[in-house]
mmCIF file of C-alpha atoms and ligand atoms in Angstrom:
data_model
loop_
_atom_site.group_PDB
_atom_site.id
_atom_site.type_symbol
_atom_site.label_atom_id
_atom_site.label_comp_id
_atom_site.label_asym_id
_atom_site.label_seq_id
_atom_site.Cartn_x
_atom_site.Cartn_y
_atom_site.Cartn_z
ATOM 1 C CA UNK A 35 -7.422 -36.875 38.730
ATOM 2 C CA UNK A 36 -8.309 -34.593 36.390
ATOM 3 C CA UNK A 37 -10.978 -35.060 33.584
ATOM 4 C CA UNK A 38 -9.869 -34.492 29.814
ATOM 5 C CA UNK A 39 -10.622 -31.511 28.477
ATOM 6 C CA UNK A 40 -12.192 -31.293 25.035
ATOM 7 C CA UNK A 41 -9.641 -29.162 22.372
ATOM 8 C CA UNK A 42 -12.127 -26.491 22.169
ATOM 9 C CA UNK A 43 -12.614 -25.698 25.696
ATOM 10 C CA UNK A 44 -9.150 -25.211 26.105
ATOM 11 C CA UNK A 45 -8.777 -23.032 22.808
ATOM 12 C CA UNK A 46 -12.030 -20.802 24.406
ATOM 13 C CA UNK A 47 -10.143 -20.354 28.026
ATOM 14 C CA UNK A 48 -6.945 -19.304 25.935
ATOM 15 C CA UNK A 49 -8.672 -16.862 23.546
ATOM 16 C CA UNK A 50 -10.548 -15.361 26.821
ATOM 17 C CA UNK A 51 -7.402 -14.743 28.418
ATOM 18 C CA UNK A 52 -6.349 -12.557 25.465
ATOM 19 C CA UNK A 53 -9.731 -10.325 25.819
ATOM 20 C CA UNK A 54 -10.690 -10.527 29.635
ATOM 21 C CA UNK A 55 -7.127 -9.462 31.368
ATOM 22 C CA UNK A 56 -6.307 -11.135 34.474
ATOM 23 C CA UNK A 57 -8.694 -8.754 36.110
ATOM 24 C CA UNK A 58 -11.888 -9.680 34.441
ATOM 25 C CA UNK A 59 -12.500 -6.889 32.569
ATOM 26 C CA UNK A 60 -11.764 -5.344 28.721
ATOM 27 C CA UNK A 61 -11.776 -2.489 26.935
ATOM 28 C CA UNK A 62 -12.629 -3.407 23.152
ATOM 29 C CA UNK A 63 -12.078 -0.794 20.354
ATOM 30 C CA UNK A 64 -15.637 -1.121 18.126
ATOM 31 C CA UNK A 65 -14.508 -0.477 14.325
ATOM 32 C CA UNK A 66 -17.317 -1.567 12.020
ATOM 33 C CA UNK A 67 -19.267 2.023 11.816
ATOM 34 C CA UNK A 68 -17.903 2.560 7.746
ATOM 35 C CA UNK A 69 -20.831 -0.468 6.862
ATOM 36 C CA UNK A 70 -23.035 0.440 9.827
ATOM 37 C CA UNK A 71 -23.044 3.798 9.117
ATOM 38 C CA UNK A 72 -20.857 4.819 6.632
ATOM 39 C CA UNK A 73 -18.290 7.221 6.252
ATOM 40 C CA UNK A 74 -19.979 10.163 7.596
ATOM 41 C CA UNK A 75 -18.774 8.768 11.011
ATOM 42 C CA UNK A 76 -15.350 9.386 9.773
ATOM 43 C CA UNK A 77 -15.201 13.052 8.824
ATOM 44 C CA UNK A 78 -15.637 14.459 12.001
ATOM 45 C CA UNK A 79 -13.645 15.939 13.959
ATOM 46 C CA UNK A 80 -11.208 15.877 10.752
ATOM 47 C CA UNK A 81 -11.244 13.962 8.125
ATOM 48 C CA UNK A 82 -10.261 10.147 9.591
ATOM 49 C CA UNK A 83 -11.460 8.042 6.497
ATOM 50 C CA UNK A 84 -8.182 6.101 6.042
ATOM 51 C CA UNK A 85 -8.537 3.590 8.823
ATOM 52 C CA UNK A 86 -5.043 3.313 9.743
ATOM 53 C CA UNK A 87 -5.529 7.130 11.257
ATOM 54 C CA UNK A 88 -7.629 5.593 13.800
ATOM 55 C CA UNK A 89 -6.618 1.796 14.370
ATOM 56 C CA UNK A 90 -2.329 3.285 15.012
ATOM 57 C CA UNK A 91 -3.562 5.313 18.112
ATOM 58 C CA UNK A 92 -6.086 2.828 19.652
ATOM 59 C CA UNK A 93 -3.581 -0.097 19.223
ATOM 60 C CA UNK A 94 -0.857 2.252 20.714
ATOM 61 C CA UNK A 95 -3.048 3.489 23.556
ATOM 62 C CA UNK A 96 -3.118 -0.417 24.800
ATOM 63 C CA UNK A 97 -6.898 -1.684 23.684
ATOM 64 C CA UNK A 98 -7.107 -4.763 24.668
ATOM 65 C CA UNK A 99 -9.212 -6.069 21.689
ATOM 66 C CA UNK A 100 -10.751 -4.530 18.407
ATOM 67 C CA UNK A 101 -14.256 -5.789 16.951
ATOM 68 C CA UNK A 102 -14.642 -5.271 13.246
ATOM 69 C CA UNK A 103 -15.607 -6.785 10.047
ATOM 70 C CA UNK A 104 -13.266 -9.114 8.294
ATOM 71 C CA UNK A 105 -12.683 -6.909 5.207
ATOM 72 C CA UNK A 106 -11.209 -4.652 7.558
ATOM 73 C CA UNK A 107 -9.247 -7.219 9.732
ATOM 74 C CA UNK A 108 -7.477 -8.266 6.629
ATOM 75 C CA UNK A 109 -6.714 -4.424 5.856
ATOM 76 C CA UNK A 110 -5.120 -3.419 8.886
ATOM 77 C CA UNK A 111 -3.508 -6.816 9.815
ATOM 78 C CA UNK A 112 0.273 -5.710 10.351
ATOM 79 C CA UNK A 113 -1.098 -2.465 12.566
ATOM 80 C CA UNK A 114 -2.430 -5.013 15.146
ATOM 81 C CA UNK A 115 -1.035 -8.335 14.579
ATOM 82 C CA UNK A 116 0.916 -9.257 18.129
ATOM 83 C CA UNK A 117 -0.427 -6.776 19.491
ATOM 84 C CA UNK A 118 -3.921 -6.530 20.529
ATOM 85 C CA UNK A 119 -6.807 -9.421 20.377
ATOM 86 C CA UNK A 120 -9.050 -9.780 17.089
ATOM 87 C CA UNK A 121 -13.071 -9.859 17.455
ATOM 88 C CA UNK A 122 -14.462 -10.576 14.162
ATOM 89 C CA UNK A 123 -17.779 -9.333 13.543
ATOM 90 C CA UNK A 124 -19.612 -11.786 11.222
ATOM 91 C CA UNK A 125 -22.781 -10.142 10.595
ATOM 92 C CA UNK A 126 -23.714 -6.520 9.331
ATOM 93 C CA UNK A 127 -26.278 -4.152 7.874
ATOM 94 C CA UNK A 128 -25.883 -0.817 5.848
ATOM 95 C CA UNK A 129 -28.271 2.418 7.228
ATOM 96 C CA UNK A 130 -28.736 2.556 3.344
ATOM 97 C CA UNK A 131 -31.940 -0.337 3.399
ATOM 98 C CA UNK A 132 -35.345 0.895 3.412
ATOM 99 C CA UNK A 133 -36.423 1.787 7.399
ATOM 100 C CA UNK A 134 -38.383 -1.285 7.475
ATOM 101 C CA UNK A 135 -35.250 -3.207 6.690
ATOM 102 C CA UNK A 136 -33.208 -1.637 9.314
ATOM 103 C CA UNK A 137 -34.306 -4.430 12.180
ATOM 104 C CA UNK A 138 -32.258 -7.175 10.480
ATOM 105 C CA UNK A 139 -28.402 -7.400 9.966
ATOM 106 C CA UNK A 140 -26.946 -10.274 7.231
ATOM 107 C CA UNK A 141 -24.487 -12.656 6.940
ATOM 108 C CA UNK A 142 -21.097 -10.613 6.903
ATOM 109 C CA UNK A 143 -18.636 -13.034 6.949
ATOM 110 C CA UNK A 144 -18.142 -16.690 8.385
ATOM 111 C CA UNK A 145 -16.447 -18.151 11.106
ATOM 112 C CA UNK A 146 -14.038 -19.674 9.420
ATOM 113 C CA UNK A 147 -13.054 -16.273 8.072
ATOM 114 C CA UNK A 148 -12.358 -15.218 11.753
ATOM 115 C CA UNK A 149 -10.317 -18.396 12.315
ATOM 116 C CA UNK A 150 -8.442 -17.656 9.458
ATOM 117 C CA UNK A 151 -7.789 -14.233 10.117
ATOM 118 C CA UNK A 152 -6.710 -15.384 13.579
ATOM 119 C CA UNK A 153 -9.246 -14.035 15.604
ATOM 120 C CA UNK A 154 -9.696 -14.408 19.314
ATOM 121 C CA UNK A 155 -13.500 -13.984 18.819
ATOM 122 C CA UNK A 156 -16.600 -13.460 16.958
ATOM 123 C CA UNK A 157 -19.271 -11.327 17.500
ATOM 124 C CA UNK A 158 -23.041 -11.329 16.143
ATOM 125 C CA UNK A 159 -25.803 -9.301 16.491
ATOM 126 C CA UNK A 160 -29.580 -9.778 17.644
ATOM 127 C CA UNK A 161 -32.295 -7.499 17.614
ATOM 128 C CA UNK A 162 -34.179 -8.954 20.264
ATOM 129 C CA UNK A 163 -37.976 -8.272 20.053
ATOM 130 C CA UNK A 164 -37.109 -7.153 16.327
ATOM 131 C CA UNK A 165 -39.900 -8.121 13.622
ATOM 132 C CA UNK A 166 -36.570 -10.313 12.150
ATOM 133 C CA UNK A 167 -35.929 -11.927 15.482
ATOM 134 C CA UNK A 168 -36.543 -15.361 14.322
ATOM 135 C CA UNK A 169 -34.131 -14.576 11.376
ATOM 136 C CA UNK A 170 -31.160 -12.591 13.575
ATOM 137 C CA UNK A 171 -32.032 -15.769 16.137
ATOM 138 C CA UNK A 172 -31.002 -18.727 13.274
ATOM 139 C CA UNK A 173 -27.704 -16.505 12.272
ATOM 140 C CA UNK A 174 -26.730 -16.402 15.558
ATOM 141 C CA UNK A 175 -26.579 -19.756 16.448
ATOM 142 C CA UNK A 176 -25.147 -21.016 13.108
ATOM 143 C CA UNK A 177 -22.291 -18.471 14.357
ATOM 144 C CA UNK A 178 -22.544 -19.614 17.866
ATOM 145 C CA UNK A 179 -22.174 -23.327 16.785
ATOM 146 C CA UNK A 180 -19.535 -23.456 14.675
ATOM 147 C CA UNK A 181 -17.830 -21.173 16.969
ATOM 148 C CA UNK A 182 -18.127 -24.056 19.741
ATOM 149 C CA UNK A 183 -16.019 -25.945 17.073
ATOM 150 C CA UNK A 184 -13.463 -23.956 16.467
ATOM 151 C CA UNK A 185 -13.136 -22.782 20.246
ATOM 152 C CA UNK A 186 -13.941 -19.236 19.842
ATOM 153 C CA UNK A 187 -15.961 -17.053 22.418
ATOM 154 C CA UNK A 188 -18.911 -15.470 20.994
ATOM 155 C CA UNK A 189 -19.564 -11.755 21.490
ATOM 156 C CA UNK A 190 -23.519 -11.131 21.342
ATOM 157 C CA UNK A 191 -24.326 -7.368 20.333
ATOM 158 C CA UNK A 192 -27.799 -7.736 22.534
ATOM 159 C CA UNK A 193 -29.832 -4.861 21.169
ATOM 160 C CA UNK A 194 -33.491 -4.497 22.483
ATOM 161 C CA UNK A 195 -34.527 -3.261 18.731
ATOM 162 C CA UNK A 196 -37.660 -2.831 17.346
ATOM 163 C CA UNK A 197 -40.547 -0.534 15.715
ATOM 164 C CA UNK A 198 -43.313 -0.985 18.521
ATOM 165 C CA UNK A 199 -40.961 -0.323 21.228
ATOM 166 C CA UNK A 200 -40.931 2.814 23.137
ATOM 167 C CA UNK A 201 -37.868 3.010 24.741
ATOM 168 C CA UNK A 202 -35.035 0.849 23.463
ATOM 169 C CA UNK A 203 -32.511 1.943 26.674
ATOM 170 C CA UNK A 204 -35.523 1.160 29.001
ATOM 171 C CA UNK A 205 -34.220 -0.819 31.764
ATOM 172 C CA UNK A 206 -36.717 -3.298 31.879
ATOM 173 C CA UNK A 207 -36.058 -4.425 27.819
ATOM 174 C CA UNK A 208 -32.327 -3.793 28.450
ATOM 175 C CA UNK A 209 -31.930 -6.708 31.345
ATOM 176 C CA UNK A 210 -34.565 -8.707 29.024
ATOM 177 C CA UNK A 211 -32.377 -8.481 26.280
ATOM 178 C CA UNK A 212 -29.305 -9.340 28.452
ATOM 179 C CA UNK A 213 -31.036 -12.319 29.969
ATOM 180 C CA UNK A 214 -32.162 -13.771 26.288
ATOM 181 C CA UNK A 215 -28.578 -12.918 25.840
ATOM 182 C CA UNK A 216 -27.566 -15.428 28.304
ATOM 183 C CA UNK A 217 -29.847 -17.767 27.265
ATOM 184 C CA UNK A 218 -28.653 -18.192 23.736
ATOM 185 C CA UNK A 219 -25.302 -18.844 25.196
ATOM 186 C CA UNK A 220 -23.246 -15.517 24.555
ATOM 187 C CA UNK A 221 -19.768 -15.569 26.305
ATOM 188 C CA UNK A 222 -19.627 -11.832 26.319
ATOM 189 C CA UNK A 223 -22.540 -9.482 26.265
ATOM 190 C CA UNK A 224 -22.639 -5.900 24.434
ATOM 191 C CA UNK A 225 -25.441 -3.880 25.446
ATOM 192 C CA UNK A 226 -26.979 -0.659 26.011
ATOM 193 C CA UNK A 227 -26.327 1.903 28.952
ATOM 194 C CA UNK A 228 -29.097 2.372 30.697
ATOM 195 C CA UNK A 229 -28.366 5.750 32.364
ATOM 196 C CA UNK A 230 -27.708 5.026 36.103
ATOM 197 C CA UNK A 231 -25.300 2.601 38.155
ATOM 198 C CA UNK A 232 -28.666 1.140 39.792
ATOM 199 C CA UNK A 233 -30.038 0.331 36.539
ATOM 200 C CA UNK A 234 -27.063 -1.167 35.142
ATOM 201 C CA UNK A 235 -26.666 -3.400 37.639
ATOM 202 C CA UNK A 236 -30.076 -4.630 37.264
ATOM 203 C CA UNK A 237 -28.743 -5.322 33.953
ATOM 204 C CA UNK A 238 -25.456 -7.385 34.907
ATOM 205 C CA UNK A 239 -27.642 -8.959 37.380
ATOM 206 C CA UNK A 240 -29.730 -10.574 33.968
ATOM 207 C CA UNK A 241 -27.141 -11.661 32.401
ATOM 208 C CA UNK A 242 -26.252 -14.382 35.135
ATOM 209 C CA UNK A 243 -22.476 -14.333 35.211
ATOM 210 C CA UNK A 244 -21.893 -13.760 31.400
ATOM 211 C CA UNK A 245 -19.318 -10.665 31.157
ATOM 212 C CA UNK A 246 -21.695 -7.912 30.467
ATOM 213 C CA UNK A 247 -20.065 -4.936 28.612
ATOM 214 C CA UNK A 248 -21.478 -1.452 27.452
ATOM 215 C CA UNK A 249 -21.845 -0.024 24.309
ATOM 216 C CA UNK A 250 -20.529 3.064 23.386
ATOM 217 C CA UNK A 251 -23.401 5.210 21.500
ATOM 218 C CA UNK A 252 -23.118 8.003 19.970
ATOM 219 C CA UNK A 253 -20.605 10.661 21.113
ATOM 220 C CA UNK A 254 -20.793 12.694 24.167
ATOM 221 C CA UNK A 255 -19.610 16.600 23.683
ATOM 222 C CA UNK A 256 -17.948 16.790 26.884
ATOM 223 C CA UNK A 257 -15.573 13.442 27.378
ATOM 224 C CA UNK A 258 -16.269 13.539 31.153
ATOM 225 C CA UNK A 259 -20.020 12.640 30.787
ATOM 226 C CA UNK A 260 -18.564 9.097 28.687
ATOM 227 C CA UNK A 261 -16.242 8.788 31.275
ATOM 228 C CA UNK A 262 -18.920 8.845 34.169
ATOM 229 C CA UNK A 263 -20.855 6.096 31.882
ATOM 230 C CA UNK A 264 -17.961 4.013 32.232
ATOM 231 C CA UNK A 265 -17.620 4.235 36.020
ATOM 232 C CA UNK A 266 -20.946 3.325 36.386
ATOM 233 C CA UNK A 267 -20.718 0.591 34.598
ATOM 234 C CA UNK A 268 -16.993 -1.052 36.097
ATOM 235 C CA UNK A 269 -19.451 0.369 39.700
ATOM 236 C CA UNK A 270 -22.187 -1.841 38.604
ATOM 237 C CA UNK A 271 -20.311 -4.940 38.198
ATOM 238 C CA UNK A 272 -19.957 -4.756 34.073
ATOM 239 C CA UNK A 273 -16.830 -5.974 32.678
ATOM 240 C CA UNK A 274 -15.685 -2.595 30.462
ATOM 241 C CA UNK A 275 -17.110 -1.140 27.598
ATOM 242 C CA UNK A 276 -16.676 -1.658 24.015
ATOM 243 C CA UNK A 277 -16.841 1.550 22.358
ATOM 244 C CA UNK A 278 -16.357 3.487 19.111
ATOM 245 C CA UNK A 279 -17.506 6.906 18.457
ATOM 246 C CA UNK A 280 -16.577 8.818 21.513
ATOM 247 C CA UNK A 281 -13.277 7.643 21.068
ATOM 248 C CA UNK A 282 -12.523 7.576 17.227
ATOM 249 C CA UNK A 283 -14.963 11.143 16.644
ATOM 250 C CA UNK A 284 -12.613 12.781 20.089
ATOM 251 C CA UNK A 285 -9.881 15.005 18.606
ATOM 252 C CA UNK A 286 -6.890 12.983 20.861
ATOM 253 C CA UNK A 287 -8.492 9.826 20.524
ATOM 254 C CA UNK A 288 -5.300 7.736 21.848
ATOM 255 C CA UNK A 289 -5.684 10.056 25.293
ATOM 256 C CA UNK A 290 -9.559 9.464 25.496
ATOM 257 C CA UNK A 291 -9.148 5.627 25.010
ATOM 258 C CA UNK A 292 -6.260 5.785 27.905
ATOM 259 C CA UNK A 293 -8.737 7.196 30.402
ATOM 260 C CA UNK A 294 -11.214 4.633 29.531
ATOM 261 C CA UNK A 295 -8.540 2.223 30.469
ATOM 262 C CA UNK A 296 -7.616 3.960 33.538
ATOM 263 C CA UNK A 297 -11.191 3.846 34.976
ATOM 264 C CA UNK A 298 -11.831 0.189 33.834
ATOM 265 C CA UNK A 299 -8.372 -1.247 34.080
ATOM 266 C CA UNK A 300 -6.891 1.289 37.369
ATOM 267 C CA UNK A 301 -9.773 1.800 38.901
ATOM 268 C CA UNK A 302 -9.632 5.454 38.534
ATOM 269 C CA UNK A 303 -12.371 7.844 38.411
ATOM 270 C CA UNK A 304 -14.080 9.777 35.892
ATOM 271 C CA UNK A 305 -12.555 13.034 37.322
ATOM 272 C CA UNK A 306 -9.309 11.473 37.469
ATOM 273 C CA UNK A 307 -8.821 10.147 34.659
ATOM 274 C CA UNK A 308 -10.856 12.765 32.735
ATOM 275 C CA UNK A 309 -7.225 14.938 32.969
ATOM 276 C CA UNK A 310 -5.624 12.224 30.588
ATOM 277 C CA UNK A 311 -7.414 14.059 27.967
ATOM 278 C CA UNK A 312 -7.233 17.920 28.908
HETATM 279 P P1 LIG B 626 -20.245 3.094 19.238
HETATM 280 O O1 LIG B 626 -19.447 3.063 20.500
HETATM 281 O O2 LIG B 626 -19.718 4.065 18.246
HETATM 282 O O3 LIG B 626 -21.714 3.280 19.529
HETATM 283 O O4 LIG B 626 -20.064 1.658 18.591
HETATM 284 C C1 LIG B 626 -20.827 0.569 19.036
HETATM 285 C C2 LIG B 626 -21.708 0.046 17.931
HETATM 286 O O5 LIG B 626 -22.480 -1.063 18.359
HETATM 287 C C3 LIG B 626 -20.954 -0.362 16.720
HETATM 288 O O6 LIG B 626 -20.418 -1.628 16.875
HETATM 289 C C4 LIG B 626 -21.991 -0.238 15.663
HETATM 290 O O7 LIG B 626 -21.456 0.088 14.432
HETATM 291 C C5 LIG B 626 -22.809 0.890 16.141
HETATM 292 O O8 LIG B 626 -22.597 1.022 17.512
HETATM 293 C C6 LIG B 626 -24.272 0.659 15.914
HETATM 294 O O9 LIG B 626 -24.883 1.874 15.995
HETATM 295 P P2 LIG B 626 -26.432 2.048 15.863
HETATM 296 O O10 LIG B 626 -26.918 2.073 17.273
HETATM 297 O O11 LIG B 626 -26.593 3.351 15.176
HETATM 298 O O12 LIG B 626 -26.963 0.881 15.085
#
C-alpha cells in the first residue's frame, strides 16, 4: 500500500519534472547579470539592453528553464509564460559595493514572490568560506525553508568565494563547496568548472547525488572551447550547465544555446554541435 505523500513533496517532484527533462539533465538560461553586473554585460556584441532581445531567442531556442530576479520575471512574463520553467533568484548583490562588500549578496526578493510569479524554483547564493558565510548561510535556509513549504526545489549558486583564497576554481574548494552544498540541502547545485572532465567529476562525486550543474563564466572567444566545457561536464556525470554570458554576449545567441542543448540533451559533441553556430 502506498504511504501518503505530503502536498509539498508532490508539488517538488512536479516542478522537477519541468527543469530536469526525462533524461536527468537541463539547460537553464542565467539572466540576472543587469544587478550582478550591470549593463555593461549588455552592450556587447551590440547593444542587447532591452531584455526581450535576449529572453525571445533563448525561449525560442528550447531552454528548458531561465534563472533571474523577480523584477525581471514580472517584465518578461508573456515571452516565457507556457513555455519554459521559471527559477527565481531571491538573493542579489550589485559590483557597485565597496570590494570588501563584494563577499555577501542580500535579500532580493522572497519566496512567496517566486510562488506568485509561478515559479518552478528558487535559487540562492552562498559564498562558502566567504568572511559573510554565517550571513549568506541564515539567508539560505530562510529560503530553503519556506521553500520546503511551498514545494519548490532550491537551486544553490555554490561559490567557493573569498579574499584569503588562492584559487577559487581549485578543485579541492570546488568539491568542498559542492559537498557543503549538499549538506545544506540544495536540490540542484550551480558551481564552478574546474577545467578538466577528471576534476569535475571529483566534483559531482561531492555533491552525493544532488544534480550538479556548471556555471557559465565569463565568455569564451571561440564558442568551441564553451562547448568542450560542456562535454566535459554531461562526460563527468553533471546534469547541464546553467549559463549566461557565452550565450547572451555570442552574436547568434539562439544557435549557440541550440548546441549547448545538442551536447547536453543529444549527446552530441563539441565538434558536432559546434557547426550549429558556424
Ligand atoms: P554566466 O554564465 O554569465 O557566468 O552566468 C552565471 C552567473 O552565476 C550569473 O548567474 C551571475 O550573474 C554571474 O554568473 C556571477 O558572476 P560573477 O562570477 O562575476 O559574480
Amino acid at each position: 500500500m502506498a504511504l501518503p505523500l505530503p502536498f509539498s513533496y508532490v508539488g517538488k517532484m512536479v516542478r522537477f519534472s519541468r527543469i530536469l527533462k526525462s533524461d536527468g539533465k537541463s539547460v537553464i538560461f542565467a539572466f540576472d547579470h543587469g544587478v550582478e553586473h550591470g549593463p555593461k554585460d549588455f552592450d556587447v556584441p551590440e547593444n542587447r539592453i532591452d531584455p526581450r532581445k535576449i529572453i525571445k531567442p533563448v525561449v525560442e531556442a528550447g531552454v528548458d528553464a531561465i534563472m533571474m530576479l523577480p523584477g525581471m520575471a514580472k517584465l518578461t512574463y508573456d515571452i516565457w509564460a507556457g513555455k519554459t520553467a521559471i527559477i527565481v533568484k531571491v538573493t542579489s548583490k550589485t559590483s557597485l559595493r565597496p570590494k570588501e562588500e563584494q563577499f555577501k549578496q542580500s535579500v532580493f526578493g522572497y519566496v512567496e514572490d517566486a510562488v506568485a510569479l509561478g515559479a518552478d524554483a528558487v535559487a540562492a547564493t552562498v559564498y562558502w568560506g566567504s568572511p559573510e558565510e554565517d550571513a549568506m548561510l541564515d539567508m539560505w535556509f530562510a529560503v530553503r525553508r519556506a521553500a520546503e513549504i511551498y514545494g519548490l526545489p532550491c537551486l544553490q549558486l555554490a561559490y567557493p568565494r573569498g579574499p584569503h583564497m588562492q584559487n577559487w576554481y581549485d578543485v579541492e574548494i570546488v568539491r568542498y563547496a559542492a559537498r557543503a552544498a549538499a549538506e545544506s540541502g540544495a536540490d540542484l547545485i550551480k558551481i564552478y568548472y574546474t577545467g578538466s572532465r577528471e576534476t569535475f567529476a571529483k566534483v559531482v562525486e561531492a555533491a552525493c547525488g544532488v544534480p550538479v550543474l556548471m556555471s557559465g563564466g565569463p565568455r569564451r572567444e571561440k564558442p568551441i572551447d564553451f562547448l568542450k566545457d560542456v562535454e566535459n561536464v554531461i562526460a563527468a556525470g553533471g546534469r547541464g550547465v546553467v549559463v549566461g554570458r557565452n550565450v547572451f554576449q555570442h552574436p547568434k545567441p539562439k544557435e549557440m544555446l541550440r548546441a549547448i542543448i545538442a551536447i547536453v540533451h543529444e549527446g552530441k559533441t563539441a565538434e558536432e554541435a559546434v557547426k550549429l553556430v558556424e
